[in-house]
Amino acid sequence: MRRVFALLMMIALALPAWAEDRPRAGLMWNRSGLPATLPLVVKTMPGRDYVVFLAPQDGGDPVMAGYIHGGEFFRLLVPPGTWTVLFAHGREWQGEDALFGPLTEWTRMDRPMSFGAGVARKQGHIIRLIENGGQMQIVSAGPLDLCQGLTLTTERIDLDDKRDDPNRLPTPGLRRLDNDLDTRSRVCG
């Protein structure tokens, strides 16, 4: 009886090792070749995890993927362009190839989403997913526009031109301007 119990314990302890640890939330990979600078915010319910995929709007393999821990704040910077957005979701992560195993469910945006940037504005999106009657559905998808502003800080620095040469005459009034340019983003209102 002890041996049977020991064997059952070994099997029970080994089962969780077969499932992979879930990845940390955030970017899994970017194969687009483009810089990821535009915001995608996804709000989800707790109880399951998600993988968001961005694929070209005219078809083809996904170019970007991000892992979402259900119920936690999620923001991913994506490349400019118009993308089809898909979500794989489930409860037990099985790895990048199997995703959530045979119980992986899929949710797809009805139409492609455009991400872009101008001189003073970045255009992204917010997506909210909820579970309704056992089915995952998108209840809201809207724009997320970020306005960008530049702040220029100038500091005047008086130069002491005496240096270490005692035979050199001082040159009064020499100054240098030290400029610092800072970009700040905020949600457009």
mmCIF file of C-alpha atoms in Angstrom:
data_model
loop_
_atom_site.group_PDB
_atom_site.id
_atom_site.type_symbol
_atom_site.label_atom_id
_atom_site.label_comp_id
_atom_site.label_asym_id
_atom_site.label_seq_id
_atom_site.Cartn_x
_atom_site.Cartn_y
_atom_site.Cartn_z
ATOM 1 C CA MET A 1 0.000 0.000 0.000
ATOM 2 C CA ARG A 2 2.875 2.350 0.772
ATOM 3 C CA ARG A 3 4.361 1.803 -2.660
ATOM 4 C CA VAL A 4 1.082 2.574 -4.393
ATOM 5 C CA PHE A 5 0.714 5.735 -2.318
ATOM 6 C CA ALA A 6 4.318 6.760 -3.107
ATOM 7 C CA LEU A 7 3.748 6.139 -6.821
ATOM 8 C CA LEU A 8 0.551 8.212 -6.794
ATOM 9 C CA MET A 9 2.343 11.045 -4.986
ATOM 10 C CA MET A 10 5.160 11.046 -7.568
ATOM 11 C CA ILE A 11 2.643 11.206 -10.420
ATOM 12 C CA ALA A 12 0.661 13.979 -8.720
ATOM 13 C CA LEU A 13 3.809 16.041 -8.150
ATOM 14 C CA ALA A 14 5.008 15.514 -11.725
ATOM 15 C CA LEU A 15 1.757 16.665 -13.404
ATOM 16 C CA PRO A 16 2.247 20.401 -12.800
ATOM 17 C CA ALA A 17 5.763 20.129 -14.236
ATOM 18 C CA TRP A 18 4.292 19.065 -17.601
ATOM 19 C CA ALA A 19 2.504 22.383 -17.973
ATOM 20 C CA GLU A 20 4.894 25.248 -18.646
ATOM 21 C CA ASP A 21 5.118 28.226 -16.355
ATOM 22 C CA ARG A 22 3.138 31.079 -17.809
ATOM 23 C CA PRO A 23 5.243 33.860 -19.339
ATOM 24 C CA ARG A 24 5.538 37.251 -17.748
ATOM 25 C CA ALA A 25 3.005 39.770 -19.016
ATOM 26 C CA GLY A 26 4.113 41.908 -21.933
ATOM 27 C CA LEU A 27 5.729 41.532 -25.317
ATOM 28 C CA MET A 28 6.427 37.948 -26.359
ATOM 29 C CA TRP A 29 7.903 38.785 -29.780
ATOM 30 C CA ASN A 30 7.907 41.403 -32.567
ATOM 31 C CA ARG A 31 8.676 40.125 -36.062
ATOM 32 C CA SER A 32 7.322 43.154 -37.910
ATOM 33 C CA GLY A 33 10.690 44.838 -38.430
ATOM 34 C CA LEU A 34 9.057 48.117 -37.349
ATOM 35 C CA PRO A 35 9.521 50.083 -34.127
ATOM 36 C CA ALA A 36 6.781 49.471 -31.561
ATOM 37 C CA THR A 37 5.743 52.937 -30.354
ATOM 38 C CA LEU A 38 1.929 53.079 -30.368
ATOM 39 C CA PRO A 39 -0.310 52.056 -27.443
ATOM 40 C CA LEU A 40 -2.646 49.084 -27.263
ATOM 41 C CA VAL A 41 -4.402 48.739 -23.887
ATOM 42 C CA VAL A 42 -6.390 45.587 -23.127
ATOM 43 C CA LYS A 43 -8.708 45.202 -20.130
ATOM 44 C CA THR A 44 -9.605 41.615 -19.208
ATOM 45 C CA MET A 45 -11.389 39.634 -16.523
ATOM 46 C CA PRO A 46 -9.462 37.477 -14.036
ATOM 47 C CA GLY A 47 -9.611 33.704 -14.254
ATOM 48 C CA ARG A 48 -7.875 33.100 -17.556
ATOM 49 C CA ASP A 49 -4.846 34.372 -19.465
ATOM 50 C CA TYR A 50 -4.662 35.747 -22.982
ATOM 51 C CA VAL A 51 -2.247 36.054 -25.875
ATOM 52 C CA VAL A 52 -2.876 38.978 -28.208
ATOM 53 C CA PHE A 53 -1.684 38.602 -31.806
ATOM 54 C CA LEU A 54 -1.318 41.315 -34.455
ATOM 55 C CA ALA A 55 -1.470 40.077 -38.048
ATOM 56 C CA PRO A 56 -1.450 41.964 -41.355
ATOM 57 C CA GLN A 57 -4.951 43.030 -42.374
ATOM 58 C CA ASP A 58 -4.655 41.261 -45.729
ATOM 59 C CA GLY A 59 -3.809 37.921 -44.091
ATOM 60 C CA GLY A 60 -0.597 36.200 -43.225
ATOM 61 C CA ASP A 61 1.182 35.128 -40.090
ATOM 62 C CA PRO A 62 1.086 37.272 -36.949
ATOM 63 C CA VAL A 63 3.923 39.779 -36.661
ATOM 64 C CA MET A 64 3.610 40.465 -32.925
ATOM 65 C CA ALA A 65 2.397 38.703 -29.784
ATOM 66 C CA GLY A 66 1.917 39.766 -26.184
ATOM 67 C CA TYR A 67 0.991 37.769 -23.080
ATOM 68 C CA ILE A 68 -1.765 39.071 -20.782
ATOM 69 C CA HIS A 69 -2.396 37.948 -17.200
ATOM 70 C CA GLY A 70 -6.179 38.076 -16.835
ATOM 71 C CA GLY A 71 -7.526 40.895 -14.683
ATOM 72 C CA GLU A 72 -4.232 42.855 -14.650
ATOM 73 C CA PHE A 73 -3.473 46.131 -16.417
ATOM 74 C CA PHE A 74 -1.952 45.445 -19.835
ATOM 75 C CA ARG A 75 -0.315 47.868 -22.243
ATOM 76 C CA LEU A 76 1.648 46.884 -25.307
ATOM 77 C CA LEU A 77 3.450 49.199 -27.704
ATOM 78 C CA VAL A 78 2.757 48.147 -31.285
ATOM 79 C CA PRO A 79 4.166 49.183 -34.675
ATOM 80 C CA PRO A 80 2.379 51.610 -36.984
ATOM 81 C CA GLY A 81 -0.002 50.106 -39.501
ATOM 82 C CA THR A 82 -3.405 48.501 -39.812
ATOM 83 C CA TRP A 83 -3.575 45.152 -38.028
ATOM 84 C CA THR A 84 -6.017 42.327 -37.467
ATOM 85 C CA VAL A 85 -6.150 41.740 -33.694
ATOM 86 C CA LEU A 86 -6.774 38.201 -32.374
ATOM 87 C CA PHE A 87 -6.873 36.816 -28.846
ATOM 88 C CA ALA A 88 -6.133 33.249 -27.763
ATOM 89 C CA HIS A 89 -7.270 32.567 -24.215
ATOM 90 C CA GLY A 90 -7.453 29.769 -21.699
ATOM 91 C CA ARG A 91 -6.607 28.719 -18.171
ATOM 92 C CA GLU A 92 -3.441 26.581 -18.379
ATOM 93 C CA TRP A 93 -0.485 27.728 -20.454
ATOM 94 C CA GLN A 94 1.017 24.879 -22.473
ATOM 95 C CA GLY A 95 3.754 26.775 -24.328
ATOM 96 C CA GLU A 96 4.037 28.983 -27.363
ATOM 97 C CA ASP A 97 3.155 26.241 -29.848
ATOM 98 C CA ALA A 98 0.172 24.703 -28.021
ATOM 99 C CA LEU A 99 -0.909 27.964 -26.320
ATOM 100 C CA PHE A 100 -3.562 26.821 -23.807
ATOM 101 C CA GLY A 101 -3.755 23.277 -25.160
ATOM 102 C CA PRO A 102 -6.859 21.756 -26.774
ATOM 103 C CA LEU A 103 -9.049 24.089 -24.701
ATOM 104 C CA THR A 104 -7.601 27.229 -26.359
ATOM 105 C CA GLU A 105 -10.409 29.586 -27.350
ATOM 106 C CA TRP A 106 -10.150 32.403 -29.896
ATOM 107 C CA THR A 107 -11.688 35.869 -30.085
ATOM 108 C CA ARG A 108 -11.142 38.146 -33.076
ATOM 109 C CA MET A 109 -11.800 41.833 -33.636
ATOM 110 C CA ASP A 110 -14.554 42.430 -36.210
ATOM 111 C CA ARG A 111 -12.394 44.761 -38.286
ATOM 112 C CA PRO A 112 -8.720 45.701 -38.491
ATOM 113 C CA MET A 113 -7.384 48.440 -36.228
ATOM 114 C CA SER A 114 -5.155 51.290 -37.412
ATOM 115 C CA PHE A 115 -2.250 52.554 -35.335
ATOM 116 C CA GLY A 116 -0.414 55.706 -36.377
ATOM 117 C CA ALA A 117 1.391 58.833 -35.272
ATOM 118 C CA GLY A 118 1.494 62.446 -36.363
ATOM 119 C CA VAL A 119 3.507 65.443 -35.246
ATOM 120 C CA ALA A 120 1.705 65.880 -31.933
ATOM 121 C CA ARG A 121 -0.539 62.821 -31.607
ATOM 122 C CA LYS A 122 -0.212 59.045 -31.326
ATOM 123 C CA GLN A 123 -3.252 56.935 -32.208
ATOM 124 C CA GLY A 124 -3.721 53.653 -30.364
ATOM 125 C CA HIS A 125 -6.640 51.602 -29.072
ATOM 126 C CA ILE A 126 -8.281 50.300 -25.883
ATOM 127 C CA ILE A 127 -9.996 46.896 -26.003
ATOM 128 C CA ARG A 128 -12.156 45.448 -23.228
ATOM 129 C CA LEU A 129 -12.920 41.715 -23.104
ATOM 130 C CA ILE A 130 -15.528 40.108 -20.844
ATOM 131 C CA GLU A 131 -16.933 36.621 -20.424
ATOM 132 C CA ASN A 132 -20.645 36.434 -21.159
ATOM 133 C CA GLY A 133 -22.439 33.111 -20.860
ATOM 134 C CA GLY A 134 -19.208 31.162 -21.108
ATOM 135 C CA GLN A 135 -18.171 32.999 -24.290
ATOM 136 C CA MET A 136 -15.483 35.669 -24.454
ATOM 137 C CA GLN A 137 -16.620 38.795 -26.229
ATOM 138 C CA ILE A 138 -15.319 42.246 -26.949
ATOM 139 C CA VAL A 139 -17.598 44.772 -25.276
ATOM 140 C CA SER A 140 -15.737 47.894 -26.242
ATOM 141 C CA ALA A 141 -12.964 48.873 -28.551
ATOM 142 C CA GLY A 142 -12.165 52.511 -28.907
ATOM 143 C CA PRO A 143 -9.419 54.906 -29.815
ATOM 144 C CA LEU A 144 -6.688 55.896 -27.393
ATOM 145 C CA ASP A 145 -5.170 59.144 -28.579
ATOM 146 C CA LEU A 146 -2.059 60.457 -26.874
ATOM 147 C CA CYS A 147 -1.167 64.118 -27.332
ATOM 148 C CA GLN A 148 2.526 64.879 -27.285
ATOM 149 C CA GLY A 149 4.059 68.122 -26.174
ATOM 150 C CA LEU A 150 7.614 69.376 -26.270
ATOM 151 C CA THR A 151 9.237 71.233 -23.421
ATOM 152 C CA LEU A 152 12.385 73.216 -24.107
ATOM 153 C CA THR A 153 14.529 74.115 -21.131
ATOM 154 C CA THR A 154 17.398 76.536 -21.713
ATOM 155 C CA GLU A 155 20.109 77.252 -19.191
ATOM 156 C CA ARG A 156 22.643 80.045 -19.645
ATOM 157 C CA ILE A 157 26.133 79.132 -18.541
ATOM 158 C CA ASP A 158 28.725 81.908 -18.179
ATOM 159 C CA LEU A 159 32.123 80.741 -19.337
ATOM 160 C CA ASP A 160 35.175 81.713 -17.398
ATOM 161 C CA ASP A 161 37.671 81.948 -20.203
ATOM 162 C CA LYS A 162 40.745 82.503 -18.030
ATOM 163 C CA ARG A 163 41.635 78.820 -18.120
ATOM 164 C CA ASP A 164 45.029 77.973 -16.682
ATOM 165 C CA ASP A 165 47.105 80.331 -18.862
ATOM 166 C CA PRO A 166 48.186 83.387 -16.838
ATOM 167 C CA ASN A 167 49.255 85.266 -20.016
ATOM 168 C CA ARG A 168 45.823 84.982 -21.628
ATOM 169 C CA LEU A 169 43.440 87.919 -21.330
ATOM 170 C CA PRO A 170 39.953 87.178 -20.042
ATOM 171 C CA THR A 171 37.127 87.490 -22.564
ATOM 172 C CA PRO A 172 34.098 88.827 -20.734
ATOM 173 C CA GLY A 173 30.591 88.007 -21.775
ATOM 174 C CA LEU A 174 31.167 84.568 -23.241
ATOM 175 C CA ARG A 175 28.206 82.343 -22.556
ATOM 176 C CA ARG A 176 26.932 78.997 -23.603
ATOM 177 C CA LEU A 177 23.290 77.986 -23.851
ATOM 178 C CA ASP A 178 22.537 74.472 -22.675
ATOM 179 C CA ASN A 179 19.252 73.245 -24.204
ATOM 180 C CA ASP A 180 17.233 70.246 -23.068
ATOM 181 C CA LEU A 181 14.270 69.035 -25.124
ATOM 182 C CA ASP A 182 11.739 66.747 -23.415
ATOM 183 C CA THR A 183 8.701 65.008 -24.912
ATOM 184 C CA ARG A 184 5.663 64.389 -22.695
ATOM 185 C CA SER A 185 2.577 62.377 -23.602
ATOM 186 C CA ARG A 186 -0.924 62.569 -22.136
ATOM 187 C CA VAL A 187 -4.328 61.252 -23.095
ATOM 188 C CA CYS A 188 -5.960 63.794 -25.386
ATOM 189 C CA GLY A 189 -9.073 65.336 -23.894
#
